[in-house]
Tab-separated table of C-alpha atoms and ligand atoms in Angstrom:
chain	number	residue	atom	x	y	z
A	1182	UNK	CA	-3.430	-4.373	-76.793
A	1183	UNK	CA	-2.851	-1.141	-78.611
A	1184	UNK	CA	-0.268	-0.132	-81.149
A	1185	UNK	CA	3.008	-0.156	-79.154
A	1186	UNK	CA	3.784	3.354	-80.417
A	1187	UNK	CA	0.695	4.581	-78.553
A	1188	UNK	CA	1.632	2.744	-75.395
A	1189	UNK	CA	2.589	4.385	-72.126
A	1190	UNK	CA	4.099	2.562	-69.179
A	1191	UNK	CA	2.619	4.094	-66.058
A	1192	UNK	CA	3.732	3.521	-62.483
A	1193	UNK	CA	0.691	3.623	-60.207
A	1194	UNK	CA	1.577	4.293	-56.567
A	1195	UNK	CA	-0.561	4.136	-53.472
A	1196	UNK	CA	-0.121	4.075	-49.699
A	1197	UNK	CA	-1.659	0.634	-49.297
A	1198	UNK	CA	-2.261	-2.572	-51.224
A	1199	UNK	CA	-6.042	-2.345	-50.886
A	1200	UNK	CA	-6.123	0.830	-52.999
A	1201	UNK	CA	-4.156	-0.843	-55.774
A	1202	UNK	CA	-6.357	-3.943	-55.580
A	1203	UNK	CA	-9.406	-1.709	-55.953
A	1204	UNK	CA	-7.816	0.038	-58.918
A	1205	UNK	CA	-7.105	-3.309	-60.591
A	1206	UNK	CA	-10.570	-4.678	-59.781
A	1207	UNK	CA	-12.361	-1.737	-61.392
A	1208	UNK	CA	-10.224	-1.269	-64.522
A	1209	UNK	CA	-9.635	-3.404	-67.556
A	1210	UNK	CA	-6.119	-2.362	-68.412
A	1211	UNK	CA	-2.940	-4.297	-69.070
A	1212	UNK	CA	-1.075	-4.925	-65.821
A	1213	UNK	CA	1.715	-6.880	-67.498
A	1214	UNK	CA	2.555	-10.513	-66.865
A	1215	UNK	CA	0.137	-10.401	-63.900
A	1216	UNK	CA	-0.926	-7.542	-61.628
A	1217	UNK	CA	1.651	-7.211	-58.881
A	1218	UNK	CA	2.579	-4.564	-56.351
A	1219	UNK	CA	6.134	-3.921	-55.254
A	1220	UNK	CA	6.795	-2.157	-51.996
A	1221	UNK	CA	9.041	0.832	-52.543
A	1222	UNK	CA	11.580	2.330	-50.183
A	1223	UNK	CA	9.509	4.412	-47.820
A	1224	UNK	CA	6.700	1.882	-47.668
A	1225	UNK	CA	4.428	2.856	-50.557
A	1226	UNK	CA	3.295	0.300	-53.136
A	1227	UNK	CA	3.665	0.448	-56.902
A	1228	UNK	CA	1.928	-1.393	-59.719
A	1229	UNK	CA	2.746	-1.054	-63.391
A	1230	UNK	CA	0.163	-0.602	-66.139
A	1231	UNK	CA	0.682	-0.586	-69.893
A	1232	UNK	CA	-1.946	1.848	-71.184
A	1233	UNK	CA	-2.766	3.876	-74.269
A	1234	UNK	CA	-2.643	7.651	-74.094
A	1235	UNK	CA	-6.445	7.646	-74.008
A	1236	UNK	CA	-6.496	5.166	-71.115
A	1237	UNK	CA	-3.930	7.248	-69.270
A	1238	UNK	CA	-5.994	10.420	-69.704
A	1239	UNK	CA	-9.103	8.601	-68.486
A	1240	UNK	CA	-7.255	7.299	-65.418
A	1241	UNK	CA	-6.031	10.780	-64.570
A	1242	UNK	CA	-9.499	12.268	-64.894
A	1243	UNK	CA	-10.860	9.889	-62.279
A	1244	UNK	CA	-8.838	11.615	-59.557
A	1245	UNK	CA	-8.059	8.310	-57.862
A	1246	UNK	CA	-6.020	8.314	-54.647
A	1247	UNK	CA	-2.944	7.436	-56.669
A	1248	UNK	CA	0.252	8.917	-57.886
A	1249	UNK	CA	0.561	8.239	-61.619
A	1250	UNK	CA	3.969	8.606	-63.204
A	1251	UNK	CA	4.768	7.950	-66.847
A	1252	UNK	CA	7.879	5.784	-66.971
A	1253	UNK	CA	8.063	5.481	-70.747
A	1254	UNK	CA	6.091	6.679	-73.755
A	1255	UNK	CA	6.030	4.728	-76.999
A	1256	UNK	CA	8.488	2.051	-78.065
A	1257	UNK	CA	12.054	3.329	-78.323
A	1258	UNK	CA	14.100	2.124	-81.272
A	1259	UNK	CA	16.653	0.634	-78.877
A	1260	UNK	CA	13.936	-1.775	-77.649
A	1261	UNK	CA	12.644	-2.893	-81.041
A	1262	UNK	CA	13.470	-6.294	-82.474
A	1263	UNK	CA	15.478	-4.719	-85.291
A	1264	UNK	CA	17.955	-3.513	-82.656
A	1265	UNK	CA	17.830	-6.350	-80.143
A	1266	UNK	CA	16.906	-9.691	-81.738
A	1267	UNK	CA	19.581	-11.814	-83.402
A	1268	UNK	CA	19.465	-12.382	-87.159
A	1269	UNK	CA	20.519	-15.668	-88.712
A	1270	UNK	CA	22.080	-18.283	-86.442
A	1271	UNK	CA	25.106	-17.388	-84.342
A	1272	UNK	CA	25.392	-21.032	-83.235
A	1273	UNK	CA	25.787	-22.305	-86.819
A	1274	UNK	CA	23.337	-25.187	-86.570
A	1275	UNK	CA	24.762	-26.297	-83.270
A	1276	UNK	CA	28.417	-26.281	-84.334
A	1277	UNK	CA	29.114	-23.407	-81.903
A	1278	UNK	CA	27.943	-24.020	-78.315
A	1279	UNK	CA	26.376	-21.166	-76.338
A	1280	UNK	CA	28.653	-19.736	-73.656
A	1281	UNK	CA	27.123	-18.161	-70.582
A	1282	UNK	CA	28.264	-14.946	-68.953
A	1283	UNK	CA	29.065	-16.744	-65.685
A	1284	UNK	CA	31.981	-18.628	-67.247
A	1285	UNK	CA	32.763	-16.262	-70.103
A	1286	UNK	CA	32.114	-12.652	-69.058
A	1287	UNK	CA	32.016	-10.250	-71.985
A	1288	UNK	CA	30.186	-7.232	-73.339
A	1289	UNK	CA	29.179	-8.738	-76.670
A	1290	UNK	CA	26.706	-11.476	-75.813
A	1291	UNK	CA	24.803	-10.584	-78.967
A	1292	UNK	CA	21.087	-10.033	-79.353
A	1293	UNK	CA	18.132	-11.905	-77.985
A	1294	UNK	CA	17.911	-15.319	-79.651
A	1295	UNK	CA	15.332	-15.901	-82.363
A	1296	UNK	CA	13.447	-19.236	-82.163
A	1297	UNK	CA	15.758	-20.925	-84.676
A	1298	UNK	CA	18.767	-19.883	-82.629
A	1299	UNK	CA	17.194	-21.279	-79.461
A	1300	UNK	CA	16.982	-24.704	-81.117
A	1301	UNK	CA	20.478	-24.306	-82.534
A	1302	UNK	CA	21.788	-23.379	-79.072
A	1303	UNK	CA	20.306	-26.590	-77.666
A	1304	UNK	CA	22.027	-28.505	-80.476
A	1305	UNK	CA	25.236	-26.723	-79.523
A	1306	UNK	CA	24.935	-27.996	-75.958
A	1307	UNK	CA	24.289	-31.505	-77.276
A	1308	UNK	CA	27.333	-31.428	-79.549
A	1309	UNK	CA	29.660	-29.931	-76.949
A	1310	UNK	CA	28.523	-31.765	-73.821
A	1311	UNK	CA	26.556	-34.777	-75.022
A	1312	UNK	CA	23.435	-33.916	-73.048
A	1313	UNK	CA	20.162	-35.735	-73.744
A	1314	UNK	CA	17.231	-33.801	-75.198
A	1315	UNK	CA	13.544	-34.382	-75.803
A	1316	UNK	CA	11.023	-33.239	-78.373
A	1317	UNK	CA	7.667	-32.470	-76.852
A	1318	UNK	CA	4.787	-34.521	-78.266
A	1319	UNK	CA	2.142	-31.872	-79.015
A	1320	UNK	CA	2.692	-29.716	-82.137
A	1321	UNK	CA	1.784	-26.044	-81.792
A	1322	UNK	CA	-0.552	-24.243	-84.216
A	1323	UNK	CA	2.272	-23.251	-86.553
A	1324	UNK	CA	3.830	-26.708	-86.262
A	1325	UNK	CA	6.831	-25.629	-84.213
A	1326	UNK	CA	6.498	-28.081	-81.360
A	1327	UNK	CA	8.946	-27.746	-78.517
A	1328	UNK	CA	12.336	-28.927	-77.396
A	1329	UNK	CA	14.137	-29.288	-74.111
A	1330	UNK	CA	17.058	-31.000	-72.459
A	1331	UNK	CA	18.127	-32.452	-69.171
A	1332	UNK	CA	21.400	-32.354	-67.298
A	1333	UNK	CA	22.867	-33.890	-64.170
A	1334	UNK	CA	20.992	-37.188	-63.947
A	1335	UNK	CA	21.121	-40.671	-65.426
A	1336	UNK	CA	17.605	-42.059	-65.030
A	1337	UNK	CA	14.300	-40.163	-65.285
A	1338	UNK	CA	13.914	-40.466	-61.497
A	1339	UNK	CA	17.144	-38.477	-61.005
A	1340	UNK	CA	15.616	-35.187	-62.151
A	1341	UNK	CA	14.214	-32.930	-59.430
A	1342	UNK	CA	14.336	-29.388	-60.852
A	1343	UNK	CA	12.294	-28.169	-63.811
A	1344	UNK	CA	12.605	-24.791	-65.539
A	1345	UNK	CA	10.394	-23.399	-68.312
A	1346	UNK	CA	10.650	-20.087	-70.192
A	1347	UNK	CA	9.322	-18.374	-73.305
A	1348	UNK	CA	5.650	-18.670	-72.271
A	1349	UNK	CA	4.463	-15.072	-72.677
A	1350	UNK	CA	5.914	-14.128	-76.038
A	1351	UNK	CA	6.557	-10.443	-75.320
A	1352	UNK	CA	8.627	-11.170	-72.207
A	1353	UNK	CA	11.810	-11.197	-74.215
A	1354	UNK	CA	15.003	-12.920	-73.146
A	1355	UNK	CA	13.553	-15.614	-70.871
A	1356	UNK	CA	14.738	-18.515	-73.050
A	1357	UNK	CA	18.193	-16.930	-73.337
A	1358	UNK	CA	18.492	-16.616	-69.552
A	1359	UNK	CA	17.774	-20.299	-69.117
A	1360	UNK	CA	20.009	-21.561	-71.922
A	1361	UNK	CA	22.998	-19.479	-70.829
A	1362	UNK	CA	22.595	-20.698	-67.235
A	1363	UNK	CA	22.626	-24.336	-68.372
A	1364	UNK	CA	25.624	-23.529	-70.585
A	1365	UNK	CA	27.486	-22.119	-67.569
A	1366	UNK	CA	26.806	-25.225	-65.486
A	1367	UNK	CA	27.983	-27.536	-68.248
A	1368	UNK	CA	31.102	-25.499	-68.999
A	1369	UNK	CA	31.988	-25.453	-65.295
A	1370	UNK	CA	31.478	-29.208	-65.092
A	1371	UNK	CA	33.565	-30.034	-68.169
A	1372	UNK	CA	36.408	-27.646	-67.410
A	1373	UNK	CA	36.568	-27.868	-63.625
A	1374	UNK	CA	35.976	-24.151	-63.061
A	1375	UNK	CA	33.569	-22.047	-61.007
A	1376	UNK	CA	30.905	-19.553	-62.087
A	1377	UNK	CA	30.874	-15.796	-61.500
A	1378	UNK	CA	27.718	-13.662	-61.775
A	1379	UNK	CA	28.652	-10.054	-61.155
A	1380	UNK	CA	29.906	-9.874	-57.584
A	1381	UNK	CA	28.524	-13.330	-56.717
A	1382	UNK	CA	30.863	-16.271	-57.250
A	1383	UNK	CA	30.208	-19.985	-57.092
A	1384	UNK	CA	32.901	-22.661	-56.789
A	1385	UNK	CA	33.205	-25.628	-59.099
A	1386	UNK	CA	31.908	-27.790	-56.244
A	1387	UNK	CA	28.785	-25.623	-56.070
A	1388	UNK	CA	28.276	-25.912	-59.817
A	1389	UNK	CA	28.458	-29.701	-59.496
A	1390	UNK	CA	26.065	-29.546	-56.541
A	1391	UNK	CA	23.567	-27.558	-58.628
A	1392	UNK	CA	23.896	-30.104	-61.447
A	1393	UNK	CA	23.373	-32.948	-58.973
A	1394	UNK	CA	19.743	-31.848	-58.542
A	1395	UNK	CA	19.031	-33.107	-62.069
A	1396	UNK	CA	17.678	-30.214	-64.120
A	1397	UNK	CA	15.084	-30.426	-66.883
A	1398	UNK	CA	14.943	-27.296	-69.034
A	1399	UNK	CA	12.311	-26.362	-71.608
A	1400	UNK	CA	13.360	-22.903	-72.772
A	1401	UNK	CA	10.765	-22.050	-75.435
A	1402	UNK	CA	7.287	-23.179	-74.470
A	1403	UNK	CA	5.590	-20.786	-76.932
A	1404	UNK	CA	7.634	-20.807	-80.157
A	1405	UNK	CA	4.794	-19.546	-82.370
A	1406	UNK	CA	4.075	-16.561	-80.151
A	1407	UNK	CA	7.735	-15.622	-79.773
A	1408	UNK	CA	8.320	-15.819	-83.518
A	1409	UNK	CA	5.278	-13.603	-84.157
A	1410	UNK	CA	6.251	-11.102	-81.480
A	1411	UNK	CA	9.784	-10.783	-82.825
A	1412	UNK	CA	8.445	-10.214	-86.335
A	1413	UNK	CA	5.855	-7.617	-85.365
A	1414	UNK	CA	6.966	-5.836	-82.153
A	1415	UNK	CA	3.302	-6.125	-81.224
A	1416	UNK	CA	3.832	-6.974	-77.532
A	1417	UNK	CA	2.255	-10.336	-78.286
A	1418	UNK	CA	1.501	-12.402	-75.171
A	1419	UNK	CA	-0.490	-15.477	-76.211
A	1420	UNK	CA	0.164	-18.460	-78.443
A	1421	UNK	CA	-1.075	-18.353	-82.067
A	1422	UNK	CA	-3.935	-20.830	-81.921
A	1423	UNK	CA	-6.575	-19.527	-84.384
A	1424	UNK	CA	-9.371	-21.876	-83.276
A	1425	UNK	CA	-11.389	-19.268	-81.354
A	1426	UNK	CA	-10.398	-16.222	-83.422
A	1427	UNK	CA	-12.863	-13.836	-85.048
A	1428	UNK	CA	-12.171	-12.988	-88.675
A	1429	UNK	CA	-12.118	-9.209	-88.106
A	1430	UNK	CA	-9.886	-9.141	-85.028
A	1431	UNK	CA	-6.207	-10.109	-85.079
A	1432	UNK	CA	-6.005	-9.830	-81.300
A	1433	UNK	CA	-8.540	-12.644	-80.974
A	1434	UNK	CA	-5.931	-15.140	-82.185
A	1435	UNK	CA	-4.277	-17.140	-79.457
A	1436	UNK	CA	-4.687	-18.373	-75.902
A	1437	UNK	CA	-2.859	-17.251	-72.776
A	1438	UNK	CA	-0.853	-20.375	-71.979
A	1439	UNK	CA	-0.468	-19.260	-68.373
A	1440	UNK	CA	-4.231	-19.243	-67.800
A	1441	UNK	CA	-4.836	-22.617	-69.468
A	1442	UNK	CA	-3.570	-25.002	-66.763
A	1443	UNK	CA	-5.945	-27.178	-64.806
A	1444	UNK	CA	-6.071	-25.161	-61.604
A	1445	UNK	CA	-9.357	-23.399	-60.749
A	1446	UNK	CA	-9.583	-22.972	-64.531
A	1447	UNK	CA	-13.331	-22.435	-64.513
A	1448	UNK	CA	-12.945	-19.055	-62.892
A	1449	UNK	CA	-16.604	-18.020	-63.194
A	1450	UNK	CA	-17.416	-20.899	-60.886
A	1451	UNK	CA	-14.523	-20.772	-58.450
A	1452	UNK	CA	-13.859	-17.057	-57.955
A	1453	UNK	CA	-15.861	-14.094	-56.752
A	1454	UNK	CA	-17.480	-12.195	-59.637
A	1455	UNK	CA	-15.892	-9.051	-58.178
A	1456	UNK	CA	-12.494	-10.085	-59.531
A	1457	UNK	CA	-13.517	-10.865	-63.103
A	1458	UNK	CA	-16.444	-8.562	-63.864
A	1459	UNK	CA	-14.220	-5.732	-65.115
A	1460	UNK	CA	-10.597	-6.780	-64.856
A	1461	UNK	CA	-9.646	-9.755	-67.035
A	1462	UNK	CA	-6.175	-10.330	-65.570
A	1463	UNK	CA	-7.406	-13.350	-63.649
A	1464	UNK	CA	-8.424	-15.023	-66.967
A	1465	UNK	CA	-10.991	-14.366	-69.675
A	1466	UNK	CA	-13.492	-16.183	-71.871
A	1467	UNK	CA	-13.100	-13.456	-74.532
A	1468	UNK	CA	-10.726	-14.547	-77.336
A	1469	UNK	CA	-9.712	-10.904	-77.843
A	1470	UNK	CA	-8.418	-10.684	-74.286
A	1471	UNK	CA	-4.724	-11.123	-73.684
A	1472	UNK	CA	-5.751	-13.500	-70.884
A	1473	UNK	CA	-8.115	-15.678	-72.949
A	1474	UNK	CA	-7.891	-19.015	-71.152
A	1475	UNK	CA	-8.883	-21.342	-74.023
A	1476	UNK	CA	-11.877	-23.613	-74.417
A	1477	UNK	CA	-10.929	-26.089	-71.695
A	1478	UNK	CA	-8.071	-26.771	-69.265
A	1479	UNK	CA	-5.073	-28.005	-71.244
A	1480	UNK	CA	-6.771	-27.182	-74.548
A	1481	UNK	CA	-3.404	-25.855	-75.750
A	1482	UNK	CA	-0.492	-27.978	-76.967
A	1483	UNK	CA	1.932	-25.684	-75.119
A	1484	UNK	CA	0.393	-26.418	-71.715
A	1485	UNK	CA	0.158	-30.116	-72.495
A	1486	UNK	CA	3.840	-30.097	-73.423
A	1487	UNK	CA	4.780	-28.504	-70.090
A	1488	UNK	CA	2.658	-31.050	-68.204
A	1489	UNK	CA	4.001	-33.983	-70.247
A	1490	UNK	CA	7.457	-33.322	-68.783
A	1491	UNK	CA	6.133	-34.162	-65.296
A	1492	UNK	CA	5.119	-37.579	-66.622
A	1493	UNK	CA	8.500	-38.250	-68.214
A	1494	UNK	CA	10.420	-37.117	-65.114
A	1495	UNK	CA	8.155	-38.246	-62.277
A	1496	UNK	CA	10.355	-37.105	-59.371
A	1497	UNK	CA	10.409	-33.380	-60.170
A	1498	UNK	CA	10.154	-31.520	-56.867
A	1499	UNK	CA	11.038	-27.895	-57.768
A	1500	UNK	CA	9.457	-26.035	-60.692
A	1501	UNK	CA	10.055	-22.485	-61.854
A	1502	UNK	CA	8.429	-20.682	-64.799
A	1503	UNK	CA	10.557	-17.756	-66.010
A	1504	UNK	CA	8.658	-14.544	-66.859
A	1505	UNK	CA	9.245	-10.769	-66.825
A	1506	UNK	CA	9.339	-7.944	-65.954
A	1507	UNK	CA	9.284	-6.910	-62.333
A	1508	UNK	CA	12.178	-8.170	-60.214
A	1509	UNK	CA	10.656	-10.862	-58.034
A	1510	UNK	CA	10.226	-14.575	-57.458
A	1511	UNK	CA	6.616	-15.493	-56.709
A	1512	UNK	CA	5.694	-18.371	-54.410
A	1513	UNK	CA	2.404	-20.186	-53.741
A	1514	UNK	CA	-0.438	-19.363	-53.948
A	1515	UNK	CA	-1.731	-17.331	-56.878
A	1516	UNK	CA	-5.518	-17.645	-56.452
A	1517	UNK	CA	-5.769	-15.777	-53.154
A	1518	UNK	CA	-3.699	-14.765	-50.150
A	1519	UNK	CA	-2.163	-17.588	-48.080
A	1520	UNK	CA	-3.325	-18.885	-44.694
A	1521	UNK	CA	-2.113	-21.719	-42.429
A	1522	UNK	CA	-5.028	-21.928	-39.976
A	1523	UNK	CA	-7.821	-23.779	-41.779
A	1524	UNK	CA	-6.921	-26.739	-44.024
A	1525	UNK	CA	-10.527	-27.028	-45.227
A	1526	UNK	CA	-10.270	-23.628	-46.883
A	1527	UNK	CA	-8.563	-24.921	-49.997
A	1528	UNK	CA	-8.903	-24.906	-53.775
A	1529	UNK	CA	-10.577	-28.351	-53.851
A	1530	UNK	CA	-13.407	-27.354	-51.522
A	1531	UNK	CA	-16.541	-26.447	-53.531
A	1532	UNK	CA	-17.997	-24.811	-50.428
A	1533	UNK	CA	-15.808	-21.802	-51.190
A	1534	UNK	CA	-16.723	-21.471	-54.844
A	1535	UNK	CA	-17.672	-17.914	-55.666
A	1536	UNK	CA	-15.615	-16.497	-52.797
A	1537	UNK	CA	-12.047	-16.798	-53.984
A	1538	UNK	CA	-9.803	-14.032	-55.223
A	1539	UNK	CA	-10.630	-10.982	-53.081
A	1540	UNK	CA	-7.046	-10.722	-51.922
A	1541	UNK	CA	-7.445	-8.041	-49.204
A	1542	UNK	CA	-10.480	-9.784	-47.640
A	1543	UNK	CA	-10.198	-12.832	-45.389
A	1544	UNK	CA	-13.495	-14.502	-46.376
A	1545	UNK	CA	-11.349	-16.946	-48.300
A	1546	UNK	CA	-7.610	-17.587	-48.269
A	1547	UNK	CA	-5.726	-20.485	-49.745
A	1548	UNK	CA	-4.387	-23.112	-47.381
A	1549	UNK	CA	-0.687	-23.801	-47.170
A	1550	UNK	CA	0.903	-25.694	-44.291
A	1551	UNK	CA	3.094	-23.394	-42.234
A	1552	UNK	CA	6.240	-25.464	-42.748
A	1553	UNK	CA	5.575	-25.554	-46.495
A	1554	UNK	CA	5.115	-21.800	-46.514
A	1555	UNK	CA	8.442	-21.338	-44.734
A	1556	UNK	CA	10.069	-23.574	-47.298
A	1557	UNK	CA	8.720	-21.835	-50.410
A	1558	UNK	CA	9.237	-18.373	-48.957
A	1559	UNK	CA	12.751	-19.295	-47.884
A	1560	UNK	CA	13.887	-20.575	-51.271
A	1561	UNK	CA	12.361	-17.563	-53.064
A	1562	UNK	CA	14.091	-15.238	-50.617
A	1563	UNK	CA	17.410	-16.998	-51.046
A	1564	UNK	CA	17.264	-16.914	-54.860
A	1565	UNK	CA	16.221	-13.261	-55.022
A	1566	UNK	CA	18.919	-12.286	-52.534
A	1567	UNK	CA	21.487	-13.777	-54.915
A	1568	UNK	CA	19.928	-11.864	-57.832
A	1569	UNK	CA	20.065	-8.609	-55.909
A	1570	UNK	CA	23.653	-9.237	-54.838
A	1571	UNK	CA	24.822	-9.628	-58.435
A	1572	UNK	CA	24.627	-6.041	-59.505
A	1573	UNK	CA	22.454	-4.022	-57.218
A	1574	UNK	CA	19.102	-4.325	-58.958
A	1575	UNK	CA	16.169	-4.837	-56.637
A	1576	UNK	CA	14.731	-8.368	-56.344
A	1577	UNK	CA	12.562	-9.891	-53.667
A	1578	UNK	CA	10.185	-12.771	-52.836
A	1579	UNK	CA	6.437	-12.176	-53.130
A	1580	UNK	CA	3.321	-14.330	-52.777
A	1581	UNK	CA	1.944	-14.877	-56.276
A	1582	UNK	CA	-1.375	-13.288	-55.295
A	1583	UNK	CA	0.225	-10.334	-53.552
A	1584	UNK	CA	-2.137	-7.974	-55.392
A	1585	UNK	CA	-4.543	-9.870	-57.621
A	1586	UNK	CA	-5.539	-13.505	-58.264
A	1587	UNK	CA	-4.863	-15.702	-61.287
A	1588	UNK	CA	-6.692	-18.780	-62.548
A	1589	UNK	CA	-5.049	-21.612	-64.457
A	1590	UNK	CA	-1.411	-20.560	-63.919
A	1591	UNK	CA	1.605	-22.855	-64.171
A	1592	UNK	CA	2.950	-22.316	-60.648
A	1593	UNK	CA	-0.347	-23.136	-58.950
A	1594	UNK	CA	-0.815	-26.134	-61.213
A	1595	UNK	CA	2.619	-27.417	-60.162
A	1596	UNK	CA	1.843	-27.145	-56.439
A	1597	UNK	CA	-1.705	-28.470	-56.780
A	1598	UNK	CA	-0.947	-31.657	-58.729
A	1599	UNK	CA	-0.005	-33.855	-55.779
A	1600	UNK	CA	-2.859	-32.451	-53.718
A	1601	UNK	CA	-5.337	-33.523	-56.393
A	1602	UNK	CA	-3.634	-36.813	-57.165
A	1603	UNK	CA	-1.646	-38.392	-54.301
A	1604	UNK	CA	-0.028	-40.777	-56.788
A	1605	UNK	CA	2.147	-38.004	-58.255
A	1606	UNK	CA	5.204	-36.463	-56.675
A	1607	UNK	CA	4.968	-33.323	-54.564
A	1608	UNK	CA	6.203	-30.333	-56.548
A	1609	UNK	CA	6.680	-26.740	-55.442
A	1610	UNK	CA	5.821	-24.126	-58.072
A	1611	UNK	CA	7.426	-20.704	-58.554
A	1612	UNK	CA	7.332	-17.900	-61.075
A	1613	UNK	CA	10.338	-15.697	-61.660
A	1614	UNK	CA	9.653	-12.169	-62.900
A	1615	UNK	CA	13.089	-11.018	-63.985
A	1616	UNK	CA	13.625	-7.291	-64.127
A	1617	UNK	CA	13.827	-4.430	-64.532
A	1618	UNK	CA	10.190	-3.287	-64.466
A	1619	UNK	CA	8.410	-1.056	-66.997
A	1620	UNK	CA	9.504	-2.841	-70.198
A	1621	UNK	CA	8.929	-6.258	-71.741
A	1622	UNK	CA	11.480	-5.475	-74.441
A	1623	UNK	CA	14.892	-4.978	-72.857
A	1624	UNK	CA	17.609	-2.904	-74.417
A	1625	UNK	CA	20.728	-4.903	-75.185
A	1626	UNK	CA	22.351	-3.566	-72.009
A	1627	UNK	CA	19.348	-4.599	-69.909
A	1628	UNK	CA	19.165	-7.959	-71.669
A	1629	UNK	CA	22.762	-8.728	-70.832
A	1630	UNK	CA	22.246	-7.779	-67.174
A	1631	UNK	CA	19.107	-9.962	-67.081
A	1632	UNK	CA	21.170	-12.969	-68.180
A	1633	UNK	CA	23.555	-12.404	-65.265
A	1634	UNK	CA	20.822	-11.736	-62.686
A	1635	UNK	CA	18.794	-14.770	-63.709
A	1636	UNK	CA	21.895	-16.981	-63.779
A	1637	UNK	CA	22.491	-16.206	-60.118
A	1638	UNK	CA	18.826	-16.731	-59.258
A	1639	UNK	CA	18.621	-20.125	-60.963
A	1640	UNK	CA	21.955	-21.172	-59.459
A	1641	UNK	CA	20.862	-20.284	-55.938
A	1642	UNK	CA	17.479	-21.939	-56.524
A	1643	UNK	CA	19.231	-25.199	-57.459
A	1644	UNK	CA	21.586	-24.986	-54.460
A	1645	UNK	CA	18.643	-24.399	-52.119
A	1646	UNK	CA	16.807	-27.333	-53.696
A	1647	UNK	CA	19.883	-29.505	-53.127
A	1648	UNK	CA	20.093	-28.377	-49.486
A	1649	UNK	CA	16.440	-29.219	-48.829
A	1650	UNK	CA	16.461	-32.363	-50.966
A	1651	UNK	CA	13.642	-34.353	-52.562
A	1652	UNK	CA	12.991	-37.407	-50.455
B	1025	LIG	ZN1	4.494	-13.642	-68.083
């Protein structure tokens, strides 16, 4: 990752997905949270790359069959932490509860929360609504640990929905989105009112229905990374684990939490070399890579903390990991394109090692039962439709490997657990990529709109989960 002042956001557009896959396969550049391709009005496809000026010039000189448009150049002051991240503690050590925009619409939400404010906001919810919380058991490198809460249930078995945020440090505002959504639900419950997100309104009965799913929320999975990113504006992605770092390279600190889960983690074994030889988006063994996957599956306290929650709440059925920035909800799978014809073609079958990940080719595709596919596609479509209805921004459902594969990601881990171990509950895994595209650091106006969009998406996700159930 370069100096953010030297960074250009480039939209890369092509007539077909295969061209963008080929571009990603043959270039080691930063494709954001993960390489994705959105279909634009008119049918063309667009990926986003975060490149230096030198990388941009090199791309242009290749004369690829692409349209390359610069969407932003450098880091505008209005996106820097000094302008957008809260100072001090607006929640006064939990004496002031957070109020969401769905029950208290206003123009002065304030900045993006700093890590101390995130903890103070949770305390505020505890003091105002009496909700139970948990401290995660595995301390992070800087000793921050993690904290979450749960609402809507009585016993551990009553919790069926699980949200995480704050994984990739630079994807600012994810924890805020989650906390303000929970705050809206609790305010609606306590005061007998409904919730309004832009032009989408939910009744009090719907708020209670969403709460009845039993929601576990863990808003800041990567406190060390977020703290560092907010201090440095360095577009930091990983955690801050120094164990594999080289003394002369600051970028070699840290592990990509979302490549450290136990799902096809050993990518050199499980995937085709074509998808990792040049591009390291899938995962990397190089500590200097933004996708460094650690020294073993679950080597990182952050991933172990996320997984620990499944043990504490064993009936979780619906999981969503909140990321940015694109404008989509991703559904299974993320290691290759989906297929419903051949159950033997699946991630546990060693006969397909070395073949996975070539998304446009059908030599390997990941098995998902057709009825399961309809279910995960349907809930992603329903949640993104609500997000789009809020204020007119574009949101849609996409398969997680719509352009390029990932190894060791949280959503695939969630959906693979019960397939590896029949003793654990079935869980569907999703990733939200809240928008808008082209920037990890929202302006305050964009941040505020993100809170509203995500509120509607999480609300609709819970309502869909309640409609489908968990038996
Ligand atoms: Zn991300």
